[in-house]
CSV table of C-alpha atoms and ligand atoms in Angstrom, one decimal:
chain,number,residue,atom,x,y,z
J,1267,UNK,CA,-38.3,61.3,36.9
J,1268,UNK,CA,-40.3,58.1,36.3
J,1269,UNK,CA,-43.8,58.2,35.0
J,1270,UNK,CA,-46.9,57.3,36.9
J,1271,UNK,CA,-47.8,53.6,36.6
J,1272,UNK,CA,-51.4,54.0,37.6
J,1273,UNK,CA,-54.0,52.4,35.2
J,1274,UNK,CA,-54.9,54.4,32.2
J,1275,UNK,CA,-58.7,54.7,32.7
J,1276,UNK,CA,-59.2,58.4,32.2
J,1277,UNK,CA,-57.9,59.5,28.8
J,1278,UNK,CA,-57.9,63.0,27.3
J,1279,UNK,CA,-57.3,63.4,23.6
J,1280,UNK,CA,-56.5,66.9,22.1
J,1281,UNK,CA,-57.4,67.4,18.5
J,1282,UNK,CA,-60.4,65.7,16.8
J,1283,UNK,CA,-58.8,65.2,13.3
J,1284,UNK,CA,-57.9,61.9,11.7
J,1285,UNK,CA,-55.4,61.0,14.4
J,1286,UNK,CA,-57.2,62.4,17.4
J,1287,UNK,CA,-60.7,61.2,16.6
J,1288,UNK,CA,-59.6,57.7,15.5
J,1289,UNK,CA,-57.4,57.3,18.7
J,1290,UNK,CA,-60.3,58.6,20.9
J,1291,UNK,CA,-62.8,56.1,19.5
J,1292,UNK,CA,-60.2,53.3,19.6
J,1293,UNK,CA,-59.5,53.9,23.2
J,1294,UNK,CA,-63.2,54.5,24.2
J,1295,UNK,CA,-64.3,50.9,23.2
J,1296,UNK,CA,-66.5,49.4,26.0
J,1297,UNK,CA,-64.3,46.4,26.7
J,1298,UNK,CA,-61.4,48.7,27.7
J,1299,UNK,CA,-63.3,50.1,30.6
J,1300,UNK,CA,-61.9,53.6,29.9
J,1301,UNK,CA,-63.4,57.0,29.7
J,1302,UNK,CA,-62.2,59.2,26.8
J,1303,UNK,CA,-62.6,63.0,26.6
J,1304,UNK,CA,-61.9,64.5,23.2
J,1305,UNK,CA,-61.2,68.2,23.1
J,1306,UNK,CA,-61.0,70.4,20.0
J,1307,UNK,CA,-61.0,74.2,19.5
J,1308,UNK,CA,-63.3,73.7,16.5
J,1309,UNK,CA,-66.8,74.0,18.0
J,1310,UNK,CA,-68.5,72.8,14.8
J,1311,UNK,CA,-66.5,69.6,14.8
J,1312,UNK,CA,-67.4,69.0,18.4
J,1313,UNK,CA,-71.1,69.8,17.9
J,1314,UNK,CA,-71.2,67.1,15.2
J,1315,UNK,CA,-69.4,64.6,17.4
J,1316,UNK,CA,-71.8,65.3,20.2
J,1317,UNK,CA,-74.6,64.2,17.9
J,1318,UNK,CA,-72.6,61.0,17.1
J,1319,UNK,CA,-71.9,62.4,13.6
J,1320,UNK,CA,-68.4,62.0,12.1
J,1321,UNK,CA,-66.9,65.2,10.7
J,1322,UNK,CA,-64.6,63.0,8.6
J,1323,UNK,CA,-65.2,60.6,5.7
J,1324,UNK,CA,-64.1,57.3,7.4
J,1325,UNK,CA,-66.2,54.1,7.2
J,1326,UNK,CA,-65.2,52.7,10.6
J,1327,UNK,CA,-65.4,56.1,12.4
J,1328,UNK,CA,-68.9,56.6,11.1
J,1329,UNK,CA,-69.9,53.1,12.0
J,1330,UNK,CA,-68.4,53.1,15.5
J,1331,UNK,CA,-70.0,56.5,16.3
J,1332,UNK,CA,-73.5,55.4,15.4
J,1333,UNK,CA,-73.4,51.7,16.3
J,1334,UNK,CA,-70.8,50.8,18.9
J,1335,UNK,CA,-71.1,51.4,22.6
J,1336,UNK,CA,-68.3,54.0,23.4
J,1337,UNK,CA,-67.3,55.7,26.6
J,1338,UNK,CA,-66.6,58.9,24.8
J,1339,UNK,CA,-67.3,62.6,25.4
J,1340,UNK,CA,-66.5,65.4,23.0
J,1341,UNK,CA,-66.0,69.0,24.2
J,1342,UNK,CA,-64.7,72.4,23.2
J,1343,UNK,CA,-64.2,73.5,26.8
J,1344,UNK,CA,-60.8,72.6,28.1
J,1345,UNK,CA,-61.2,74.2,31.5
J,1346,UNK,CA,-61.2,71.0,33.6
J,1347,UNK,CA,-60.4,68.1,31.3
J,1348,UNK,CA,-56.8,67.4,32.3
J,1349,UNK,CA,-57.1,67.6,36.1
J,1350,UNK,CA,-58.1,63.9,36.6
J,1351,UNK,CA,-56.6,62.5,33.4
J,1352,UNK,CA,-54.3,59.4,33.6
J,1353,UNK,CA,-52.9,60.3,30.2
J,1354,UNK,CA,-53.2,63.2,27.7
J,1355,UNK,CA,-52.7,62.4,24.1
J,1356,UNK,CA,-51.9,65.3,21.7
J,1357,UNK,CA,-53.0,65.0,18.0
J,1358,UNK,CA,-53.0,68.6,16.9
J,1359,UNK,CA,-51.6,69.8,13.5
J,1360,UNK,CA,-47.9,70.4,12.7
J,1361,UNK,CA,-48.2,72.1,9.3
J,1362,UNK,CA,-45.1,72.8,7.3
J,1363,UNK,CA,-44.1,76.5,7.6
J,1364,UNK,CA,-42.6,77.8,4.4
J,1365,UNK,CA,-40.9,80.8,6.1
J,1366,UNK,CA,-38.9,78.7,8.6
J,1367,UNK,CA,-38.6,75.6,6.3
J,1368,UNK,CA,-39.9,73.3,9.0
J,1369,UNK,CA,-42.9,72.2,11.0
J,1370,UNK,CA,-44.9,74.7,13.0
J,1371,UNK,CA,-45.2,72.9,16.3
J,1372,UNK,CA,-46.9,75.7,18.2
J,1373,UNK,CA,-50.2,73.8,18.6
J,1374,UNK,CA,-48.4,70.9,20.3
J,1375,UNK,CA,-46.5,73.2,22.6
J,1376,UNK,CA,-49.6,75.2,23.6
J,1377,UNK,CA,-51.4,71.9,24.3
J,1378,UNK,CA,-48.6,70.8,26.5
J,1379,UNK,CA,-48.7,74.1,28.4
J,1380,UNK,CA,-52.5,73.8,28.8
J,1381,UNK,CA,-52.2,70.3,30.2
J,1382,UNK,CA,-49.4,71.3,32.6
J,1383,UNK,CA,-51.4,74.3,33.9
J,1384,UNK,CA,-54.0,71.9,35.2
J,1385,UNK,CA,-52.0,68.8,35.9
J,1386,UNK,CA,-48.2,69.0,36.5
J,1387,UNK,CA,-47.7,65.2,36.5
J,1388,UNK,CA,-50.0,63.5,34.0
J,1389,UNK,CA,-48.1,61.6,31.3
J,1390,UNK,CA,-48.4,63.4,27.9
J,1391,UNK,CA,-48.2,61.3,24.7
J,1392,UNK,CA,-47.5,63.3,21.5
J,1393,UNK,CA,-49.1,61.6,18.5
J,1394,UNK,CA,-48.6,64.6,16.1
J,1395,UNK,CA,-45.7,64.2,13.7
J,1396,UNK,CA,-42.8,66.3,15.0
J,1397,UNK,CA,-39.3,67.2,13.9
J,1398,UNK,CA,-36.4,64.9,14.9
J,1399,UNK,CA,-35.1,66.1,18.2
J,1400,UNK,CA,-38.4,67.8,19.3
J,1401,UNK,CA,-39.2,65.6,22.3
J,1402,UNK,CA,-35.7,66.1,23.8
J,1403,UNK,CA,-36.1,69.9,23.6
J,1404,UNK,CA,-39.5,69.6,25.1
J,1405,UNK,CA,-38.1,67.6,28.0
J,1406,UNK,CA,-35.8,70.5,28.8
J,1407,UNK,CA,-38.5,73.1,28.3
J,1408,UNK,CA,-41.2,71.3,30.4
J,1409,UNK,CA,-40.4,67.9,32.0
J,1410,UNK,CA,-39.7,64.3,31.1
J,1411,UNK,CA,-43.2,63.1,31.5
J,1412,UNK,CA,-43.7,63.6,27.7
J,1413,UNK,CA,-43.3,60.8,25.2
J,1414,UNK,CA,-43.7,60.4,21.5
J,1415,UNK,CA,-45.8,57.7,19.8
J,1416,UNK,CA,-45.7,58.0,16.0
J,1417,UNK,CA,-49.0,57.5,14.2
J,1418,UNK,CA,-49.0,55.5,11.0
J,1419,UNK,CA,-52.7,55.6,9.9
J,1420,UNK,CA,-53.9,56.4,6.4
J,1421,UNK,CA,-56.6,59.1,5.9
J,1422,UNK,CA,-60.0,57.6,5.0
J,1423,UNK,CA,-59.2,54.4,7.0
J,1424,UNK,CA,-57.9,56.0,10.1
J,1425,UNK,CA,-59.8,53.9,12.6
J,1426,UNK,CA,-59.3,50.7,10.5
J,1427,UNK,CA,-55.6,51.3,10.7
J,1428,UNK,CA,-55.7,51.8,14.4
J,1429,UNK,CA,-57.7,48.6,14.9
J,1430,UNK,CA,-55.2,46.8,12.7
J,1431,UNK,CA,-51.9,48.7,13.3
J,1432,UNK,CA,-48.7,47.6,11.4
J,1433,UNK,CA,-46.8,48.2,14.7
J,1434,UNK,CA,-46.8,50.1,17.9
J,1435,UNK,CA,-43.8,52.3,18.5
J,1436,UNK,CA,-43.2,54.3,21.6
J,1437,UNK,CA,-40.4,56.8,21.9
J,1438,UNK,CA,-39.5,57.1,25.6
J,1439,UNK,CA,-36.5,57.0,27.9
J,1440,UNK,CA,-35.8,53.9,30.0
J,1441,UNK,CA,-37.1,55.7,33.1
J,1442,UNK,CA,-40.5,55.8,31.4
J,1443,UNK,CA,-40.7,52.0,30.7
J,1444,UNK,CA,-43.4,51.3,33.3
J,1445,UNK,CA,-45.8,53.7,31.7
J,1446,UNK,CA,-44.8,52.6,28.2
J,1447,UNK,CA,-45.7,49.0,29.1
J,1448,UNK,CA,-49.2,50.1,30.2
J,1449,UNK,CA,-49.7,52.3,27.2
J,1450,UNK,CA,-48.7,49.4,24.8
J,1451,UNK,CA,-50.9,47.0,26.7
J,1452,UNK,CA,-53.8,49.4,26.3
J,1453,UNK,CA,-53.2,49.9,22.5
J,1454,UNK,CA,-52.8,46.1,22.1
J,1455,UNK,CA,-56.1,45.4,23.9
J,1456,UNK,CA,-57.8,48.1,21.8
J,1457,UNK,CA,-56.6,46.5,18.5
J,1458,UNK,CA,-58.0,43.6,16.6
J,1459,UNK,CA,-54.6,42.1,16.0
J,1460,UNK,CA,-53.5,39.1,18.0
J,1461,UNK,CA,-49.8,39.5,17.2
J,1462,UNK,CA,-48.6,43.0,17.2
J,1463,UNK,CA,-45.0,44.2,17.1
J,1464,UNK,CA,-44.4,46.7,19.9
J,1465,UNK,CA,-41.1,48.6,20.1
J,1466,UNK,CA,-39.8,51.0,22.7
J,1467,UNK,CA,-36.9,53.2,21.6
J,1468,UNK,CA,-35.6,56.7,22.6
J,1469,UNK,CA,-37.9,59.5,21.4
J,1470,UNK,CA,-35.5,60.9,18.9
J,1471,UNK,CA,-35.3,57.5,17.1
J,1472,UNK,CA,-39.1,57.2,17.2
J,1473,UNK,CA,-39.3,60.6,15.6
J,1474,UNK,CA,-36.9,59.5,12.9
J,1475,UNK,CA,-39.0,56.3,12.3
J,1476,UNK,CA,-42.0,58.4,11.5
J,1477,UNK,CA,-40.2,60.9,9.1
J,1478,UNK,CA,-38.1,58.2,7.4
J,1479,UNK,CA,-41.1,55.9,7.0
J,1480,UNK,CA,-43.1,58.6,5.2
J,1481,UNK,CA,-40.1,59.7,3.2
J,1482,UNK,CA,-39.6,56.1,2.0
J,1483,UNK,CA,-43.2,56.0,0.8
J,1484,UNK,CA,-42.7,59.3,-1.0
J,1485,UNK,CA,-39.5,57.9,-2.5
J,1486,UNK,CA,-41.2,54.8,-3.8
J,1487,UNK,CA,-44.1,56.8,-5.2
J,1488,UNK,CA,-41.6,59.2,-6.9
J,1489,UNK,CA,-39.7,56.3,-8.3
J,1490,UNK,CA,-42.7,54.7,-10.0
J,1491,UNK,CA,-43.9,58.1,-11.1
J,1492,UNK,CA,-40.6,58.9,-12.7
J,1493,UNK,CA,-40.6,55.4,-14.4
J,1494,UNK,CA,-44.0,56.3,-15.7
J,1495,UNK,CA,-42.8,59.7,-17.1
J,1496,UNK,CA,-40.1,57.8,-18.9
J,1497,UNK,CA,-42.6,55.3,-20.3
J,1498,UNK,CA,-45.1,57.9,-21.4
J,1499,UNK,CA,-42.4,60.0,-23.0
J,1500,UNK,CA,-41.2,57.0,-25.0
J,1501,UNK,CA,-44.7,55.5,-25.8
J,1502,UNK,CA,-43.9,52.5,-23.6
J,1503,UNK,CA,-46.4,50.4,-21.6
J,1504,UNK,CA,-45.8,51.5,-18.0
J,1505,UNK,CA,-48.0,48.7,-16.6
J,1506,UNK,CA,-45.8,46.0,-18.2
J,1507,UNK,CA,-42.6,47.5,-17.0
J,1508,UNK,CA,-43.9,47.9,-13.4
J,1509,UNK,CA,-45.3,44.4,-13.3
J,1510,UNK,CA,-42.1,43.0,-14.7
J,1511,UNK,CA,-39.9,44.6,-12.2
J,1512,UNK,CA,-42.3,43.9,-9.3
J,1513,UNK,CA,-41.9,40.1,-9.8
J,1514,UNK,CA,-38.7,40.5,-7.9
J,1515,UNK,CA,-39.9,39.8,-4.4
J,1516,UNK,CA,-37.5,42.5,-3.0
J,1517,UNK,CA,-39.6,45.0,-5.0
J,1518,UNK,CA,-43.1,43.5,-5.0
J,1519,UNK,CA,-46.4,44.2,-6.7
J,1520,UNK,CA,-47.7,46.8,-4.3
J,1521,UNK,CA,-47.6,50.6,-3.8
J,1522,UNK,CA,-46.5,51.0,-7.4
J,1523,UNK,CA,-49.4,52.6,-9.2
J,1524,UNK,CA,-48.3,55.8,-10.9
J,1525,UNK,CA,-50.1,59.0,-10.0
J,1526,UNK,CA,-49.9,62.7,-10.7
J,1527,UNK,CA,-47.5,63.0,-7.6
J,1528,UNK,CA,-47.6,62.3,-4.0
J,1529,UNK,CA,-49.8,64.6,-1.8
J,1530,UNK,CA,-52.1,64.5,1.1
J,1531,UNK,CA,-51.5,66.1,4.5
J,1532,UNK,CA,-48.4,64.1,5.5
J,1533,UNK,CA,-46.0,63.1,2.7
J,1534,UNK,CA,-45.3,66.6,1.3
J,1535,UNK,CA,-44.7,68.1,4.8
J,1536,UNK,CA,-42.9,65.2,6.3
J,1537,UNK,CA,-40.4,65.0,3.4
J,1538,UNK,CA,-39.8,68.8,3.8
J,1539,UNK,CA,-39.3,68.4,7.5
J,1540,UNK,CA,-36.8,65.5,7.1
J,1541,UNK,CA,-34.9,67.6,4.5
J,1542,UNK,CA,-34.7,70.4,7.2
J,1543,UNK,CA,-33.4,67.8,9.7
J,1544,UNK,CA,-30.6,66.8,7.3
J,1545,UNK,CA,-29.0,70.3,7.7
J,1546,UNK,CA,-25.2,69.8,8.0
J,1547,UNK,CA,-25.4,66.1,6.9
J,1548,UNK,CA,-24.3,65.2,3.4
J,1549,UNK,CA,-27.4,64.0,1.5
J,1550,UNK,CA,-29.1,63.8,-1.9
J,1551,UNK,CA,-32.0,61.4,-1.8
J,1552,UNK,CA,-34.5,63.3,0.3
J,1553,UNK,CA,-33.9,66.6,-1.6
J,1554,UNK,CA,-34.2,64.7,-4.9
J,1555,UNK,CA,-37.6,63.2,-3.8
J,1556,UNK,CA,-39.0,66.6,-3.0
J,1557,UNK,CA,-37.7,67.9,-6.4
J,1558,UNK,CA,-38.9,64.8,-8.2
J,1559,UNK,CA,-42.5,65.3,-7.0
J,1560,UNK,CA,-42.4,68.9,-8.4
J,1561,UNK,CA,-40.9,67.7,-11.6
J,1562,UNK,CA,-43.7,65.0,-11.9
J,1563,UNK,CA,-46.4,67.6,-11.5
J,1564,UNK,CA,-44.9,69.9,-14.1
J,1565,UNK,CA,-44.5,66.9,-16.5
J,1566,UNK,CA,-48.2,66.0,-16.1
J,1567,UNK,CA,-49.3,69.6,-16.6
J,1568,UNK,CA,-47.1,69.7,-19.8
J,1569,UNK,CA,-48.7,66.5,-21.1
J,1570,UNK,CA,-52.1,68.1,-20.6
J,1571,UNK,CA,-51.2,71.4,-22.2
J,1572,UNK,CA,-49.6,69.6,-25.2
J,1573,UNK,CA,-53.0,68.0,-26.0
J,1574,UNK,CA,-54.3,71.5,-26.8
J,1575,UNK,CA,-57.7,71.0,-25.1
J,1576,UNK,CA,-60.4,73.6,-25.4
J,1577,UNK,CA,-61.6,72.9,-21.9
J,1578,UNK,CA,-60.1,70.7,-19.3
J,1579,UNK,CA,-62.4,68.9,-16.8
J,1580,UNK,CA,-60.7,67.8,-13.5
J,1581,UNK,CA,-62.4,64.6,-12.3
J,1582,UNK,CA,-62.1,64.7,-8.5
J,1583,UNK,CA,-59.5,66.6,-6.4
J,1584,UNK,CA,-58.8,63.8,-4.0
J,1585,UNK,CA,-55.7,61.7,-4.1
J,1586,UNK,CA,-57.5,58.4,-3.6
J,1587,UNK,CA,-60.5,56.8,-5.3
J,1588,UNK,CA,-63.8,57.6,-3.6
J,1589,UNK,CA,-62.1,59.8,-1.0
J,1590,UNK,CA,-63.4,63.3,-0.1
J,1591,UNK,CA,-60.2,64.7,1.3
J,1592,UNK,CA,-58.0,66.8,-1.0
J,1593,UNK,CA,-55.5,68.4,1.3
J,1594,UNK,CA,-52.3,69.1,-0.6
J,1595,UNK,CA,-53.5,66.9,-3.5
J,1596,UNK,CA,-51.0,66.9,-6.4
J,1597,UNK,CA,-53.8,67.9,-8.8
J,1598,UNK,CA,-54.1,71.3,-7.1
J,1599,UNK,CA,-50.6,72.4,-8.2
J,1600,UNK,CA,-51.3,71.0,-11.7
J,1601,UNK,CA,-54.5,73.1,-11.9
J,1602,UNK,CA,-52.5,76.2,-11.0
J,1603,UNK,CA,-50.0,75.5,-13.8
J,1604,UNK,CA,-52.9,74.9,-16.3
J,1605,UNK,CA,-54.5,78.2,-15.2
J,1606,UNK,CA,-51.2,80.0,-15.8
J,1607,UNK,CA,-51.3,78.7,-19.3
J,1608,UNK,CA,-54.7,80.2,-19.8
J,1609,UNK,CA,-56.6,76.9,-20.0
J,1610,UNK,CA,-60.3,76.8,-19.2
J,1611,UNK,CA,-60.9,74.4,-16.3
J,1612,UNK,CA,-64.0,73.0,-14.6
J,1613,UNK,CA,-64.0,70.6,-11.7
J,1614,UNK,CA,-66.2,67.7,-10.7
J,1615,UNK,CA,-65.8,67.2,-7.0
J,1616,UNK,CA,-68.9,66.1,-5.0
J,1617,UNK,CA,-67.2,66.9,-1.7
J,1618,UNK,CA,-67.4,70.6,-2.7
J,1619,UNK,CA,-70.8,72.3,-2.3
J,1620,UNK,CA,-69.8,75.7,-3.7
J,1621,UNK,CA,-70.0,76.7,-7.4
J,1622,UNK,CA,-66.4,77.6,-7.6
J,1623,UNK,CA,-63.0,76.4,-6.3
J,1624,UNK,CA,-59.9,78.5,-6.7
J,1625,UNK,CA,-61.3,80.4,-9.6
J,1626,UNK,CA,-62.5,77.2,-11.4
J,1627,UNK,CA,-66.2,76.4,-11.9
J,1628,UNK,CA,-67.5,73.3,-10.1
J,1629,UNK,CA,-70.0,71.2,-12.1
J,1630,UNK,CA,-72.1,69.3,-9.7
J,1631,UNK,CA,-73.7,67.0,-12.3
J,1632,UNK,CA,-71.4,64.3,-13.7
J,1633,UNK,CA,-73.1,64.0,-17.1
J,1634,UNK,CA,-73.0,67.8,-17.6
J,1635,UNK,CA,-69.3,67.7,-16.6
J,1636,UNK,CA,-68.5,64.9,-19.0
J,1637,UNK,CA,-70.2,66.7,-21.9
J,1638,UNK,CA,-68.7,70.1,-21.1
J,1639,UNK,CA,-65.1,69.1,-21.5
J,1640,UNK,CA,-63.1,67.7,-24.4
J,1641,UNK,CA,-60.4,66.5,-22.0
J,1642,UNK,CA,-61.0,64.9,-18.7
J,1643,UNK,CA,-58.1,64.6,-16.2
J,1644,UNK,CA,-58.4,61.9,-13.6
J,1645,UNK,CA,-55.7,61.1,-11.1
J,1646,UNK,CA,-57.6,57.9,-10.2
J,1647,UNK,CA,-59.8,56.0,-12.7
J,1648,UNK,CA,-63.4,55.3,-11.8
J,1649,UNK,CA,-65.9,53.2,-13.7
J,1650,UNK,CA,-68.3,56.2,-13.9
J,1651,UNK,CA,-65.8,57.5,-16.6
J,1652,UNK,CA,-66.2,54.4,-18.8
J,1653,UNK,CA,-68.5,56.0,-21.3
J,1654,UNK,CA,-66.1,58.9,-21.9
J,1655,UNK,CA,-62.9,56.8,-21.6
J,1656,UNK,CA,-61.5,58.1,-24.9
J,1657,UNK,CA,-61.3,61.6,-23.6
J,1658,UNK,CA,-59.8,60.8,-20.2
J,1659,UNK,CA,-56.2,61.5,-19.4
J,1660,UNK,CA,-55.0,59.4,-16.4
J,1661,UNK,CA,-51.8,57.6,-15.3
J,1662,UNK,CA,-53.7,55.2,-13.1
J,1663,UNK,CA,-52.3,52.3,-15.1
J,1664,UNK,CA,-53.6,49.6,-12.8
J,1665,UNK,CA,-57.1,51.1,-12.2
J,1666,UNK,CA,-57.7,52.0,-15.9
J,1667,UNK,CA,-59.2,49.1,-17.8
E,640,NAD,N1,-53.7,62.6,8.7
E,640,NAD,C1,-52.8,61.6,8.7
E,640,NAD,O1,-52.9,60.7,7.8
E,640,NAD,C2,-51.8,61.5,9.7
E,640,NAD,C3,-51.1,60.3,9.9
E,640,NAD,C4,-50.1,60.2,10.9
E,640,NAD,C5,-49.7,61.4,11.6
E,640,NAD,N2,-50.4,62.5,11.4
E,640,NAD,C6,-50.0,63.7,12.2
E,640,NAD,O2,-50.9,63.9,13.3
E,640,NAD,C7,-51.2,65.3,13.5
E,640,NAD,C8,-52.6,65.6,13.3
E,640,NAD,O3,-53.0,65.2,12.0
E,640,NAD,P1,-54.6,65.1,11.6
E,640,NAD,O4,-54.6,64.6,10.2
E,640,NAD,O5,-55.3,64.4,12.6
E,640,NAD,O6,-54.9,66.7,11.6
E,640,NAD,P2,-56.4,67.3,11.3
E,640,NAD,O7,-56.0,68.6,10.7
E,640,NAD,O8,-57.3,66.4,10.6
E,640,NAD,O9,-56.9,67.6,12.8
E,640,NAD,C9,-56.3,68.4,13.7
E,640,NAD,C10,-57.4,68.9,14.7
E,640,NAD,O10,-56.7,69.6,15.7
E,640,NAD,C11,-57.5,70.7,16.1
E,640,NAD,N3,-56.7,71.7,16.7
E,640,NAD,C12,-55.8,72.5,16.2
E,640,NAD,N4,-55.1,73.2,17.1
E,640,NAD,C13,-55.6,72.8,18.3
E,640,NAD,C14,-55.4,73.1,19.7
E,640,NAD,N5,-54.5,74.0,20.0
E,640,NAD,N6,-56.1,72.5,20.6
E,640,NAD,C15,-57.0,71.5,20.3
E,640,NAD,N7,-57.3,71.2,19.0
E,640,NAD,C16,-56.6,71.8,18.1
E,640,NAD,C17,-58.1,71.2,14.7
E,640,NAD,O11,-59.3,72.0,14.9
E,640,NAD,C18,-58.4,69.8,14.1
E,640,NAD,O12,-59.7,69.4,14.3
E,640,NAD,C19,-50.3,66.0,12.5
E,640,NAD,O13,-49.0,66.3,13.1
E,640,NAD,C20,-50.0,65.0,11.4
E,640,NAD,O14,-48.8,65.2,10.7
E,640,NAD,C21,-51.4,62.6,10.5
């Protein structure tokens, strides 16, 4: 079955998280002459969006919602939103399910079902990250009007990355090329990039691009983290070694700053999913990367324990400097290990309004926090730690001055 080639004017996006919200705003820009309906089951999130407020910490999203003319409508009522849609974009979560050892894709499947109940022929674009082989199965279960378009944004700069995409990849069969060309044209027009690499490939290959891209990033992080564990264990200067090897242009001076481990929503779950997809295929690297990240977190916890602190202050739970998102942050596992060793822990995290997080006291005032602890642990260095630099433990070798 070939897809409809009608113009993509009426767009419905499902899921108002980093992916859904940034795509919805991107495609609602006035010059595109589109109308975007954004649906989410989270009524609080929708209520915020209806008041032009961003539920996410993202500079461009906040700016566009309050300052840019957008043809954009947020709703928590899905009863009629797919009937007249020209395309439905799914951006719901695919969390890693420990019991099955792979992604839970139920929110994607239930979204497809809801769309099809109202509209049997509207093209569906899956933006959520899915297991390799998922779209092929979905074609058998539903129909072939469903394509996969991997999303490569970074949290905290979700809309920026969509305005300046590294590439556009669409996973679709050859019968779907007419629709794919329209979709690519729309995304090109929505971006601020003049030259944009656009690739069409079969859905299974596109699914592999997404999981292998994130697994490469996890591998690179793990490599520099393991290098840093070696340097710290042998009292070597990690920064010099990393700078020295990065002068080889094949390696480069980027994405090489040691951390407490990779984390965030995507890298931990996407590496686990790729590991599951390798079943029956001889392999070592992907398994090793997952293991290396756990080893790194245990190593960091051991370094902290060995300093015999009276009280440990965790400076920020987020992975990145000035971010407010700490989903699956490496420091969370480190805190658990420290707690198991009976260490007293307090946390400074302005993104948390409560007095407590996972059994640890939150200290809202930074100065009180700094005075209360004899060891401060910071995944990323910040100048506001300058005055207490001597009691900070970090492996942020490029941020720490
Ligand atoms: N966050 C990233 O950096 C990133 C990057 C690339 C790809 N992805 C992938 O995109 C997908 C979404 O990620 P995200 O970070 O935007 O997630 P998110 O958790 O920020 O947002 C998901 C949203 O979907 C809503 N939702 C859940 N079930 C729903 C349903 N049945 N119908 C409607 N709304 C529903 C939730 O309420 C939430 O608002 C995931 O598969 C993720 O792996 C994420």
